[in-house]
XYZ file of C-alpha atoms in Angstrom:
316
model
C 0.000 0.000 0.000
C 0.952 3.425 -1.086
C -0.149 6.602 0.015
C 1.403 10.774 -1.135
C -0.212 12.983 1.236
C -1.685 16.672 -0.241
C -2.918 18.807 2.784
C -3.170 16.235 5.284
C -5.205 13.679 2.518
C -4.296 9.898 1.493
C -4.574 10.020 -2.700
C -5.980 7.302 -4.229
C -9.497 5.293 -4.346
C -8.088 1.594 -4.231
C -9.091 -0.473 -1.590
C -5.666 -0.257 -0.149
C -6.087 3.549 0.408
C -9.461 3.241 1.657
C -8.147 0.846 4.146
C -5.404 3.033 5.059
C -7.386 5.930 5.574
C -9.285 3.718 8.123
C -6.550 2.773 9.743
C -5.112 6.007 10.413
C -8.234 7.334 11.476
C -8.239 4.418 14.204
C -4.840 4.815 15.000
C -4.914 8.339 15.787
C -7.306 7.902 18.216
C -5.821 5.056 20.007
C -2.712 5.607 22.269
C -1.508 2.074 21.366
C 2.004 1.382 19.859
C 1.954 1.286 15.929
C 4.276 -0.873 13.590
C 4.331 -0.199 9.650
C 6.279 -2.939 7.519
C 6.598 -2.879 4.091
C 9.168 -2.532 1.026
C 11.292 0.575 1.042
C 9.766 3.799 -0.233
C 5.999 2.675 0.934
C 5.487 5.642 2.832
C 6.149 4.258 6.319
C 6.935 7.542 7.736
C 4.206 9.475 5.964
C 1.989 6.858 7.504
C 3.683 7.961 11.527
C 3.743 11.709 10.712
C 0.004 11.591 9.485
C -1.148 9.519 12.769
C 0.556 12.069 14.683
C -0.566 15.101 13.132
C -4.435 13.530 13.080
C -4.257 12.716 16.562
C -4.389 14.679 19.901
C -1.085 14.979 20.182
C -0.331 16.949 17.067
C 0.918 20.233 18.995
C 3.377 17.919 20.514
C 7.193 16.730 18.840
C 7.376 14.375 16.344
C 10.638 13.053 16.823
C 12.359 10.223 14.015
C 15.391 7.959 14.825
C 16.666 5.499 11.652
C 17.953 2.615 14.280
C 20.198 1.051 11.410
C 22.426 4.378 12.061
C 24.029 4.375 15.362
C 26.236 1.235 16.871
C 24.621 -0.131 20.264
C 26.011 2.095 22.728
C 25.524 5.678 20.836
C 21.306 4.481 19.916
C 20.714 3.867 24.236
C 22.009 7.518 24.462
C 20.027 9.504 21.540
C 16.906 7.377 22.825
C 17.134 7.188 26.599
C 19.933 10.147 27.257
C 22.546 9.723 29.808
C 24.096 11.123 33.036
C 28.067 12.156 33.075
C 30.360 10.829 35.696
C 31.999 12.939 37.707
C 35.059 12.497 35.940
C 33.269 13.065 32.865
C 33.770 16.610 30.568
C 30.379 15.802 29.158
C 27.143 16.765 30.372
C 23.863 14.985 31.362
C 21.995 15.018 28.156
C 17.923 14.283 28.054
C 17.210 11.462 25.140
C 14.668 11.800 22.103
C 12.335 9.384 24.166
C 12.002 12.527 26.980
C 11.847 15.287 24.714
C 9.110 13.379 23.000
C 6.800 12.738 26.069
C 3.224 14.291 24.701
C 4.193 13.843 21.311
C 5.079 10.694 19.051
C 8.394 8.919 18.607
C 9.039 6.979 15.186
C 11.319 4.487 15.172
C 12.288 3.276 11.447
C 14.571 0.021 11.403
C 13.352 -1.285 14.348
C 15.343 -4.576 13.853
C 18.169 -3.168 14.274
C 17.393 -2.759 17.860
C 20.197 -4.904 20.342
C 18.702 -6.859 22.477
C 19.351 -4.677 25.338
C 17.810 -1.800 23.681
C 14.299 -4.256 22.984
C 14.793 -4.830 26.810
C 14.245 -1.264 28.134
C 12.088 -0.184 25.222
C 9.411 -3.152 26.505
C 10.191 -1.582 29.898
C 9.114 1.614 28.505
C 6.108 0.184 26.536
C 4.830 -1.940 30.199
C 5.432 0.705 32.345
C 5.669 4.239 30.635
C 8.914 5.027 32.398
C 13.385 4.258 31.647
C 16.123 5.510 33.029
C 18.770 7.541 31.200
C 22.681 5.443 31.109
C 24.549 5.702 33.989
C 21.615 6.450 35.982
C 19.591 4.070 37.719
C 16.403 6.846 38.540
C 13.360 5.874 37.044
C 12.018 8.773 34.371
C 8.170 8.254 33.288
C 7.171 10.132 29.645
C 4.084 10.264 27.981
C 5.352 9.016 24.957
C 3.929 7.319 21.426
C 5.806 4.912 19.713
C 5.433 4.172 16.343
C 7.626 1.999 14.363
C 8.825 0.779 11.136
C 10.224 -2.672 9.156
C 11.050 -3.511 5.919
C 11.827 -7.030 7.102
C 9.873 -9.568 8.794
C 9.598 -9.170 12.160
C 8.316 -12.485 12.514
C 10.858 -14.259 10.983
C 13.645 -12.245 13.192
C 11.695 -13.732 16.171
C 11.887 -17.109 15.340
C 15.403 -17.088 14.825
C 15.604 -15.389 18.434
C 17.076 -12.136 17.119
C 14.040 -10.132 18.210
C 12.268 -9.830 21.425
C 8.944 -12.257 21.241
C 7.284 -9.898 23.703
C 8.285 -6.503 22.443
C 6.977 -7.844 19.055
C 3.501 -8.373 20.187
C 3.879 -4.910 21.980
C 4.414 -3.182 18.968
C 1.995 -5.306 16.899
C -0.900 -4.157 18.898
C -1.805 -2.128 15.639
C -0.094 -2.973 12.890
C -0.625 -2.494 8.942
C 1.538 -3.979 6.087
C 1.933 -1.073 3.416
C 1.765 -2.612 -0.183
C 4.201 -1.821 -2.973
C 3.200 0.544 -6.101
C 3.104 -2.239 -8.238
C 0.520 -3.960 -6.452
C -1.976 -0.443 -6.780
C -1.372 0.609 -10.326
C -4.719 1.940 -10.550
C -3.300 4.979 -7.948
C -0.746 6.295 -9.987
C -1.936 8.538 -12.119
C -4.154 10.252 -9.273
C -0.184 10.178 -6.978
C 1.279 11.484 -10.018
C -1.488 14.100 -10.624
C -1.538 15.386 -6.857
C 2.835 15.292 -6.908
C 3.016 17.887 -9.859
C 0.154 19.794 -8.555
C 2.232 20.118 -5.389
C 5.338 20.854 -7.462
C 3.868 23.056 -9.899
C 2.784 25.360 -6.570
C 6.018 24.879 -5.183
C 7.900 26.471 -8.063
C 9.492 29.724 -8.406
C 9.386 29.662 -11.979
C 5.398 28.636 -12.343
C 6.442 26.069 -14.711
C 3.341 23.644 -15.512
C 4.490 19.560 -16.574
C 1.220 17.913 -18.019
C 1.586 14.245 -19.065
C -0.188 12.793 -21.939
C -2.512 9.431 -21.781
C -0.194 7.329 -22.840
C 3.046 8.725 -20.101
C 0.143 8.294 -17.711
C -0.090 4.419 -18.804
C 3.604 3.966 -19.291
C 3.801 5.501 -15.446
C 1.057 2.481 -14.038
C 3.211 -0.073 -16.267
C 6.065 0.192 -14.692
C 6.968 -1.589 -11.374
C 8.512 0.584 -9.656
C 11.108 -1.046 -7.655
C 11.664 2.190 -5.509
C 7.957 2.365 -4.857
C 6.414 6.112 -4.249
C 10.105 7.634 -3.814
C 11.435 6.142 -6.853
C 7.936 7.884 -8.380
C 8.356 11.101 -6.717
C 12.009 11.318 -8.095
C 10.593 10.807 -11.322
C 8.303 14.047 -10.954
C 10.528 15.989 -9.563
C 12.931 15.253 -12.640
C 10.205 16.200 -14.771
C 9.372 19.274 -13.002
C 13.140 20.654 -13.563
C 13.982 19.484 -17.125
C 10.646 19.702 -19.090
C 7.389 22.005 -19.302
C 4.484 21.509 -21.250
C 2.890 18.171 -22.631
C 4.964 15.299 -22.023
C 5.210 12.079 -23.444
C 6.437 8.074 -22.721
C 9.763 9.252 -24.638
C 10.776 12.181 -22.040
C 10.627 9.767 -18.996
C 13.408 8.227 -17.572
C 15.097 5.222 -19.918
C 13.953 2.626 -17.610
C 10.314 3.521 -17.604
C 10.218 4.294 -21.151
C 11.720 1.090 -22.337
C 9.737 -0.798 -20.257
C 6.939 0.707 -22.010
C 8.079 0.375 -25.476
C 8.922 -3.155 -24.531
C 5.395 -3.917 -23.785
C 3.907 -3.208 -26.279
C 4.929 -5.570 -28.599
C 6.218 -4.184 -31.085
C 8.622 -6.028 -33.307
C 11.107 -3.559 -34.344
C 11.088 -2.184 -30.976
C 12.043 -5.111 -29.231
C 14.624 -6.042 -31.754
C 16.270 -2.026 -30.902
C 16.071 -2.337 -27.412
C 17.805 -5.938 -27.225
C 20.885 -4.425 -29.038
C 20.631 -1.659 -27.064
C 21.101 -4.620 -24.056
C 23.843 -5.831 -25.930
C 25.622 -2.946 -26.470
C 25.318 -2.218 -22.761
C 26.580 -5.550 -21.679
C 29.768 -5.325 -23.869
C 30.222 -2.046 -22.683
C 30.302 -3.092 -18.976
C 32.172 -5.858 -20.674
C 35.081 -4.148 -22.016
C 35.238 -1.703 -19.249
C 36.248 -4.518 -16.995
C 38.753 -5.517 -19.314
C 40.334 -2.218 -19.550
C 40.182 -2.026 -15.844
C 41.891 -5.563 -15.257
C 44.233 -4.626 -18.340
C 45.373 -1.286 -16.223
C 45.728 -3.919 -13.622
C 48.221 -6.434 -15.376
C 50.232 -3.660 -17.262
C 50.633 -2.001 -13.166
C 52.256 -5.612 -12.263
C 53.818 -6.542 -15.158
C 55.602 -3.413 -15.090
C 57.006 -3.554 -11.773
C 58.633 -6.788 -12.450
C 60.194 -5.651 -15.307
C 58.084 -7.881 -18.171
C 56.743 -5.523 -21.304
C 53.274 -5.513 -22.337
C 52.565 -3.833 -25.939
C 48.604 -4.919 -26.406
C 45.367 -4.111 -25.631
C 42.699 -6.350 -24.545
C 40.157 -4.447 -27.170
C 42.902 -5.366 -29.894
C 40.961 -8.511 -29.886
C 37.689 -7.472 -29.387
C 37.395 -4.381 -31.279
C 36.732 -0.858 -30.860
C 32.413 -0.979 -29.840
């Protein structure tokens, strides 16, 4: 499931938006822990910031930590802060989870957690309170958590590498956010609200209108990069063109993909030796680069080398 947000809206009329607008609706008025999984680029953190800011604690921070970022030790202080030692420079520092309390914490990655970390964040979850590192004193916050995986979650608790309890913590509401591909029939009303929000956003007033058939080539393609990967797209569009634009302005991949599908004979046959000629490129390049490689050794031991590896092959 996909969703682009345009003053606080989910676009689209599939059944996966519907059911996402539902779910944020019920989410925002619950105070329970919230988990998002899905592929990369979904619009798991649209999904946290739009709970928050539809929910009652929207005048409070809305605070983001990417877990996969910080080694064990650095994550326990950004999240639960830390008192110095007296023999310490530093100072005591408050973490994100206390500067958060009445607002919403989102926590992207959250299988990166260690184990220790899952430990005191089900503390936190049970009993609404943690205690900063080195400190032992017991610090309650009014905290939401929300949280994010592109993995399974399951799957890391069967093979013990996530807490079984903390899982059904955060599970409490949870929602599985389905790639592009999968809601094709939302892309041209995404696409549609993205360059009406670029088209505002511009200095220059430049307008990007795309024809029928960029509009089909757009719901064609799968989108490995889901709504980012989309957005990108726009955004290119938005700087290099103006006007009416067709399959042929989009980037290569989409429009080849397009051009591809439809069947076409003489098409296919141009962009298989356009495949070709990419793969002896990538080819030859290697060769040059090992080439480089040998002439570099056989050099320093003294043994001349007077060819070169496209000799054989042939200038592309």
């Amino acid at each position: 499931m996909m969703l682009e947000t345009v003053q606080g809206e989910i676009v689209g009329a599939s059944e996966e938006a519907n059911r996402l607008r539902q779910f944020v609706a019920e989410a925002a008025r619950s105070m329970a822990p919230v988990t998002f999984t899905g592929e990369p680029g979904t619009g798991k953190k649209v999904a946290a910031r739009l709970i928050h800011e539809c929910s009652a604690r929207s005048r409070g921070p809305f605070l983001m930590v990417d877990c996969s970022l910080f080694f064990d030790r650095e994550l326990k202080r950004e999240l639960f802060g830390y008192v110095a030692s007296g023999s310490q420079c530093q100072k005591s520092r408050k973490g994100l989870l206390e500067f958060a309390s009445k607002g919403t914490c989102y926590l992207s990655r959250v299988e990166e957690l260690s184990p220790s970390i899952q430990s005191s964040l089900l503390a936190l979850l049970r009993t609404g309170k943690f205690a900063r590192l080195g400190d032992g004193k017991a610090i309650a916050t009014e905290v939401r958590i929300i949280t994010s995986s592109s993995k399974n979650l399951g799957g890391f608790v069967e093979a013990g590498l996530f807490d079984k309890a903390l899982f059904h913590e955060l599970m409490a509401m949870s929602l599985h956010l389905s790639p592009l591909r999968d809601r094709s029939g939302d892309v041209a009303t995404i696409v549609e609200s993205l360059l009406r929000r670029k088209a505002a956003e511009s200095a220059r007033g430049a307008h990007v209108t795309l024809t029928a058939e960029a509009l089909q080539a757009l719901a064609a393609y799968p989108w490995p990069g889901n709504l980012d990967e989309l957005e990108g797209e726009i955004l290119r569009l938005c700087g290099a063109a103006s006007g009416l634009v067709g399959p042929e302005q989009l980037a290569l991949e989409i429009s080849s993909h397009w051009l591809g599908r439809r069947g076409d004979p003489e098409v296919r046959k141009v962009l298989d030796e356009l495949d070709g000629h990419i793969r002896e490129f990538r080819v030859l390049s290697r060769l040059d680069l090992s080439y480089g490689e040998l002439v570099g050794i056989a050099g320093s031991k003294g043994v001349p080398i007077s060819c070169s590896p496209r000799d054989s092959f042939g200038e592309p």
